[in-house]
PDB file of C-alpha atoms in Angstrom:
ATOM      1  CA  UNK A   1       8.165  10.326  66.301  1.00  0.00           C
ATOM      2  CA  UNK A   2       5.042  11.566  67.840  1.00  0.00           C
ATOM      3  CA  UNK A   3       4.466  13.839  64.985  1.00  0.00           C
ATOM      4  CA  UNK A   4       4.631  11.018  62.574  1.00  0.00           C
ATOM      5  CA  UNK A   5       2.422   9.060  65.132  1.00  0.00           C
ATOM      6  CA  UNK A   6      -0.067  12.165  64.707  1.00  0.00           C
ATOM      7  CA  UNK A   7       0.055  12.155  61.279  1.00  0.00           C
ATOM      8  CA  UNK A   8      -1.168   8.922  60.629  1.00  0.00           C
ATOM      9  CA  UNK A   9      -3.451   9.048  63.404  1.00  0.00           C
ATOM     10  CA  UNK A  10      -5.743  10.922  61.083  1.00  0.00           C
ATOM     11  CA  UNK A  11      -5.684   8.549  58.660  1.00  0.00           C
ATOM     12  CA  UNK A  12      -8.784   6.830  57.726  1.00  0.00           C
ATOM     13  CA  UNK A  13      -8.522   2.631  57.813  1.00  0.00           C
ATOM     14  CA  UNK A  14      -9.981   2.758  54.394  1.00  0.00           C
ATOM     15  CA  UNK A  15      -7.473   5.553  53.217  1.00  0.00           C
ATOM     16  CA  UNK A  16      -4.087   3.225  54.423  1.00  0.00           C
ATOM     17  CA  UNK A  17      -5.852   0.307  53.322  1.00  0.00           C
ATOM     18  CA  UNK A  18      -6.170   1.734  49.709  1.00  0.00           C
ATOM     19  CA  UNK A  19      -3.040   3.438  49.329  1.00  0.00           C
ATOM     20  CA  UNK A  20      -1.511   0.355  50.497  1.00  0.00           C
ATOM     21  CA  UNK A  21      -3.203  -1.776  47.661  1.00  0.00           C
ATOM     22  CA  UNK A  22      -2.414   0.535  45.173  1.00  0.00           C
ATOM     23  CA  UNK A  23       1.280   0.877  45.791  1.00  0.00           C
ATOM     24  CA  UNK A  24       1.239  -3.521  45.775  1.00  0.00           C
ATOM     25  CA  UNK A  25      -0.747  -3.225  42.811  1.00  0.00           C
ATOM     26  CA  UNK A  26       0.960  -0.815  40.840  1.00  0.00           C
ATOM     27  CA  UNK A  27       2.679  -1.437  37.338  1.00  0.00           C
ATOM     28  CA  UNK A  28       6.589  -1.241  37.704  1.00  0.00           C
ATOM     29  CA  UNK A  29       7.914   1.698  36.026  1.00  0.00           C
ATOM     30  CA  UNK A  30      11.378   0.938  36.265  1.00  0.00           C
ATOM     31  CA  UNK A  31      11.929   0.364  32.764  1.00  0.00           C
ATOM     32  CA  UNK A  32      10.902   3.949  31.666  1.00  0.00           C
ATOM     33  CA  UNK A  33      13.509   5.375  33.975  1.00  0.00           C
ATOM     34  CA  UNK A  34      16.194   5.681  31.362  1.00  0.00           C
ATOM     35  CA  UNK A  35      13.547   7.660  29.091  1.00  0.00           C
ATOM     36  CA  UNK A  36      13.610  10.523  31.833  1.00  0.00           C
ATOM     37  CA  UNK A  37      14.995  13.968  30.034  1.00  0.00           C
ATOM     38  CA  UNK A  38      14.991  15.875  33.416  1.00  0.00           C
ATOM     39  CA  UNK A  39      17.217  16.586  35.976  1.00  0.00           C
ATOM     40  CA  UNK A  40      16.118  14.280  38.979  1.00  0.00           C
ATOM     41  CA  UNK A  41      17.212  15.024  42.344  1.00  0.00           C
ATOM     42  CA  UNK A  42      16.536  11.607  44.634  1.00  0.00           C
ATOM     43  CA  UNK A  43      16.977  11.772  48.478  1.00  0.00           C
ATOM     44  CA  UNK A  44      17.581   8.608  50.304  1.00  0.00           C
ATOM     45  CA  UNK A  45      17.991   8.263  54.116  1.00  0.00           C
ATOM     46  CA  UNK A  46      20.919   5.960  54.939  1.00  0.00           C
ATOM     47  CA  UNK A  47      18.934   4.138  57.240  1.00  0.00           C
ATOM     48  CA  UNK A  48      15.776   3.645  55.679  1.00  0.00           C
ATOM     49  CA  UNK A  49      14.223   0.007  56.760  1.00  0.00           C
ATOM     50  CA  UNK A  50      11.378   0.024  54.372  1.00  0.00           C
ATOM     51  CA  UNK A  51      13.709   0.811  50.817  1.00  0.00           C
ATOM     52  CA  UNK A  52      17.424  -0.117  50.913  1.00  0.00           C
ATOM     53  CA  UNK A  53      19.876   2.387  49.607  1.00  0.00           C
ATOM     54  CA  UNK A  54      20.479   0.349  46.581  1.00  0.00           C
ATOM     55  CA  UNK A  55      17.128   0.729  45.314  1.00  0.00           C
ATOM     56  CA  UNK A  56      17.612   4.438  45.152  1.00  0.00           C
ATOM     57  CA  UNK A  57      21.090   3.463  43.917  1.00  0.00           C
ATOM     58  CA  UNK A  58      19.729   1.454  41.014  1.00  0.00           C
ATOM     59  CA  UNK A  59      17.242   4.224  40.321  1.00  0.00           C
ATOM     60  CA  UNK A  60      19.913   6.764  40.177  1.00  0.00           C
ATOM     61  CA  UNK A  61      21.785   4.812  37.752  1.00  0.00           C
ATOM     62  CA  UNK A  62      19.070   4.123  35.250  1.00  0.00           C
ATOM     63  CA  UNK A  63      18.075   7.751  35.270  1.00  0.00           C
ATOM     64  CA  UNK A  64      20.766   9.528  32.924  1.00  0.00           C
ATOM     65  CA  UNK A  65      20.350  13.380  34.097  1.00  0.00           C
ATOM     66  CA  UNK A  66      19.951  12.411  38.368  1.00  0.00           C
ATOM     67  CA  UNK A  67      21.834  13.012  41.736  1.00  0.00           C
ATOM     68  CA  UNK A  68      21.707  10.948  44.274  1.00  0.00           C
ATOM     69  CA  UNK A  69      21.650  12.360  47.946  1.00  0.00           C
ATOM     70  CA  UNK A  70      21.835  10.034  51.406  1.00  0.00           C
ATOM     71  CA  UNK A  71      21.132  11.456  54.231  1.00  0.00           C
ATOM     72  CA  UNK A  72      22.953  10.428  57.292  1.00  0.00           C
ATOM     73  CA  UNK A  73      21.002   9.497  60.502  1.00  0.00           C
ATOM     74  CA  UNK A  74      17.698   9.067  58.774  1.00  0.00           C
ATOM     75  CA  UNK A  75      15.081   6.475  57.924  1.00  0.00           C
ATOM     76  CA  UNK A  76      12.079   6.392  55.290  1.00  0.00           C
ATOM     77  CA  UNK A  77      11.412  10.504  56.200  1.00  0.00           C
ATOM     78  CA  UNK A  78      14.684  12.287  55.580  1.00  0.00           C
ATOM     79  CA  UNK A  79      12.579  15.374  55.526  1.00  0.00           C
ATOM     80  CA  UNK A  80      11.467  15.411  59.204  1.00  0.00           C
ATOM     81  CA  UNK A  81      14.468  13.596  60.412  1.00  0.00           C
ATOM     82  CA  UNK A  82      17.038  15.293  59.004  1.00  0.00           C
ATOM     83  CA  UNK A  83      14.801  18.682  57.352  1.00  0.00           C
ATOM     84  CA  UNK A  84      18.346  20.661  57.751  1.00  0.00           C
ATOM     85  CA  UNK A  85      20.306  18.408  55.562  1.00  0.00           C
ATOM     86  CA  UNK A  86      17.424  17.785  53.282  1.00  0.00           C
ATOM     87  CA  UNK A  87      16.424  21.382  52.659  1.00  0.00           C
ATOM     88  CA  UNK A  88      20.166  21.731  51.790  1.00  0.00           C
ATOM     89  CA  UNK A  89      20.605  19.104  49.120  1.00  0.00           C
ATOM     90  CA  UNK A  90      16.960  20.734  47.783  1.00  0.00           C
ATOM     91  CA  UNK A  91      18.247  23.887  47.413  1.00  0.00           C
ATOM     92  CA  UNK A  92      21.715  23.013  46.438  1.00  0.00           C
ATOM     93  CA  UNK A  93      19.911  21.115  43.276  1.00  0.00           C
ATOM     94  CA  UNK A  94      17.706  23.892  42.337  1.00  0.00           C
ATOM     95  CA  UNK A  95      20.971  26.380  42.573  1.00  0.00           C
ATOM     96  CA  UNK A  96      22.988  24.023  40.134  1.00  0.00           C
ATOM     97  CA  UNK A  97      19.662  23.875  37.788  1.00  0.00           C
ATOM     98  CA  UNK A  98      19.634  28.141  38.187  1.00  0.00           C
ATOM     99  CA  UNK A  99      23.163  28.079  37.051  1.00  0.00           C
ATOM    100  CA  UNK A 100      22.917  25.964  34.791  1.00  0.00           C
ATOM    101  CA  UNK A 101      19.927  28.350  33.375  1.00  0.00           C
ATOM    102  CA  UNK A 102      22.269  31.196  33.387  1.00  0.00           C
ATOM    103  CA  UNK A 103      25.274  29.356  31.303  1.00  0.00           C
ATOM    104  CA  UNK A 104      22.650  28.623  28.639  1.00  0.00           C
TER     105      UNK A 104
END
């Protein structure tokens, strides 16, 4: 927590303020999900109050070539709550796409 806290302590009120427009103002995308042709690895802490799991659940459905991840005991920054877990689903993806490399 007080690393987060220090993070965004050196954000500017101009920088928050604009990246928080931008995301409200952005186009939705979701529609071009199903035209992705890579392999998409999306990481989703169980306990994330800003974006329910099902929104990472609906985006792993409409994305044909994805794998979905939830990390237990972890909210909106899997990475720093849970870096153990996370660095393990990373590198279990890119191990699978290696392998996958080889077969071919």
């Amino acid at each position: 927590v007080e690393y987060v806290k220090e993070i965004i302590s050196t954000a500017s009120l101009n920088g928050v303020v604009g990246a928080l427009a931008a995301m409200r103002d952005r186009i939705d995308s979701t529609p071009m999900l199903g035209d992705i042709d890579v392999p998409v690895l999306i990481i989703h802490g169980a306990d994330d109050q800003l974006i329910p799991v099902s929104e990472a659940e609906a985006m792993h459905n409409a994305i044909p070539n994805s794998e979905l991840v939830v990390i237990p005991d972890a909210g909106h920054l899997p990475n720093l709550e849970q870096p153990d877990l996370f660095n393990d689903a990373v590198i279990d993806f890119l191990e699978e796409l290696l392998e996958e490399e080889e077969e071919v």
